[in-house]
Short mmCIF file of C-alpha atoms in Angstrom, two decimals:
data_model
loop_
_atom_site.label_atom_id
_atom_site.label_comp_id
_atom_site.label_asym_id
_atom_site.label_seq_id
_atom_site.Cartn_x
_atom_site.Cartn_y
_atom_site.Cartn_z
CA MET A 1 -56.25 -1.43 -16.69
CA ASP A 2 -53.70 -3.86 -17.60
CA GLY A 3 -50.08 -3.42 -17.56
CA VAL A 4 -50.18 -2.00 -21.25
CA GLN A 5 -52.55 0.40 -20.55
CA VAL A 6 -50.49 1.73 -17.28
CA ILE A 7 -47.34 1.91 -19.59
CA PHE A 8 -49.84 3.74 -22.08
CA THR A 9 -50.71 6.25 -19.52
CA TYR A 10 -47.38 6.90 -17.85
CA LYS A 11 -46.17 7.57 -21.45
CA ALA A 12 -49.23 10.25 -21.98
CA ILE A 13 -48.16 11.42 -18.63
CA LEU A 14 -44.88 12.18 -20.29
CA THR A 15 -46.16 13.80 -23.89
CA VAL A 16 -48.56 16.39 -22.00
CA THR A 17 -45.38 17.34 -19.64
CA GLU A 18 -43.22 17.63 -22.52
CA LYS A 19 -46.03 19.89 -23.69
CA MET A 20 -46.22 21.51 -20.25
CA LEU A 21 -42.37 22.60 -20.55
CA LYS A 22 -43.04 23.75 -23.96
CA ALA A 23 -45.37 26.16 -22.92
CA ALA A 24 -43.52 27.17 -19.59
CA GLN A 25 -40.64 28.13 -22.01
CA ALA A 26 -43.08 30.08 -24.03
CA ASN A 27 -44.54 32.15 -21.08
CA ASN A 28 -47.59 30.26 -22.32
CA TRP A 29 -49.32 30.36 -19.14
CA GLU A 30 -53.02 29.42 -19.98
CA GLU A 31 -51.69 26.69 -21.78
CA LEU A 32 -49.55 25.30 -19.28
CA ILE A 33 -52.31 25.47 -16.67
CA SER A 34 -54.84 23.77 -19.19
CA LEU A 35 -51.79 20.96 -19.71
CA GLU A 36 -51.65 20.94 -15.97
CA GLN A 37 -55.39 19.71 -15.45
CA GLU A 38 -54.95 16.77 -18.33
CA CYS A 39 -52.06 15.78 -16.51
CA LYS A 40 -53.87 15.72 -13.00
CA LEU A 41 -56.59 13.70 -14.88
CA LEU A 42 -54.24 11.15 -16.37
CA THR A 43 -52.46 10.85 -13.04
CA GLN A 44 -55.72 10.14 -11.16
CA ALA A 45 -56.57 7.70 -13.50
CA LEU A 46 -53.33 5.87 -13.19
CA ILE A 47 -53.78 6.06 -9.25
CA SER A 48 -57.46 4.80 -9.26
CA ASN A 49 -57.09 2.05 -11.96
CA SER A 50 -53.33 0.66 -11.58
CA ASN A 51 -52.78 -0.23 -7.95
CA GLN A 52 -53.56 -3.92 -8.05
CA ILE A 53 -51.70 -4.48 -11.41
CA GLN A 54 -48.42 -6.56 -11.44
CA LEU A 55 -45.68 -5.24 -14.20
CA SER A 56 -43.43 -7.48 -15.95
CA ASP A 57 -39.67 -6.43 -15.09
CA GLU A 58 -39.63 -4.99 -18.65
CA MET A 59 -42.39 -3.05 -18.10
CA GLN A 60 -41.37 -1.99 -14.89
CA LYS A 61 -38.02 -0.68 -16.19
CA LYS A 62 -40.13 1.03 -18.67
CA LYS A 63 -42.46 2.56 -16.02
CA ILE A 64 -39.19 3.76 -14.09
CA ASP A 65 -37.72 5.32 -16.92
CA ILE A 66 -40.69 7.04 -18.08
CA ILE A 67 -41.19 8.48 -14.48
CA HIS A 68 -37.53 9.62 -14.26
CA ARG A 69 -38.35 11.44 -17.76
CA ILE A 70 -41.25 13.06 -15.99
CA LEU A 71 -39.48 14.05 -13.14
CA ASP A 72 -36.78 15.50 -15.20
CA LYS A 73 -39.21 17.59 -17.05
CA ASP A 74 -41.13 18.94 -14.30
CA ALA A 75 -37.87 20.06 -12.47
CA LYS A 76 -37.44 21.89 -15.47
CA ILE A 77 -40.77 23.38 -15.31
CA ARG A 78 -40.27 24.40 -11.79
CA THR A 79 -37.12 26.26 -12.63
CA ILE A 80 -39.11 28.38 -14.97
CA THR A 81 -42.34 28.80 -13.04
CA GLU A 82 -41.03 29.07 -9.70
CA PRO A 83 -39.70 32.49 -10.15
CA TRP A 84 -42.74 33.55 -11.92
CA MET A 85 -45.04 32.40 -9.27
CA THR A 86 -42.62 34.26 -6.51
CA HIS A 87 -42.98 37.46 -9.16
CA LEU A 88 -46.68 37.44 -8.85
CA GLN A 89 -47.04 36.41 -5.29
CA ASN A 90 -44.85 39.76 -4.95
CA LEU A 91 -47.21 41.86 -7.12
CA LEU A 92 -50.55 40.47 -5.11
CA ILE A 93 -48.50 41.28 -1.87
CA ASN A 94 -47.86 44.81 -2.79
CA ALA A 95 -51.68 45.28 -4.54
CA ASN A 96 -52.92 44.14 -0.72
CA GLN A 97 -50.67 46.57 0.86
CA LYS A 98 -51.64 49.13 -1.38
CA ARG A 99 -55.60 48.71 -0.93
CA LYS A 100 -55.11 48.83 3.08
CA LEU A 101 -53.35 51.95 2.65
CA ASP A 102 -56.06 53.74 0.26
CA ARG A 103 -58.69 52.55 2.68
CA LEU A 104 -56.78 53.76 5.83
CA TYR A 105 -56.24 57.26 4.15
CA SER A 106 -59.52 57.62 2.28
CA SER A 107 -61.53 56.48 5.66
CA ASP A 108 -61.70 60.23 6.64
#
């Protein structure tokens, strides 16, 4: 992987992150999960292939700009998903408590 490919991969991660934000805004959780997997693969490729690459100052600035944009999108995604995840967690806790009570009272 060379510097151009590194920047290209960061841009691909940004594109996927933008799609993830749109999916989260649309409450399309299946799409969000699918895109999250795609983003994970891109990130893993970047990590495993770019550790020895020296970027020019211009490319380094591009990389930093793209990372900031990715982090901005990620923060927006989290503001949407965290309340949903808390709600889902509460539903699971309540279901678990109901099962325990059902077992307790039906074991007679």
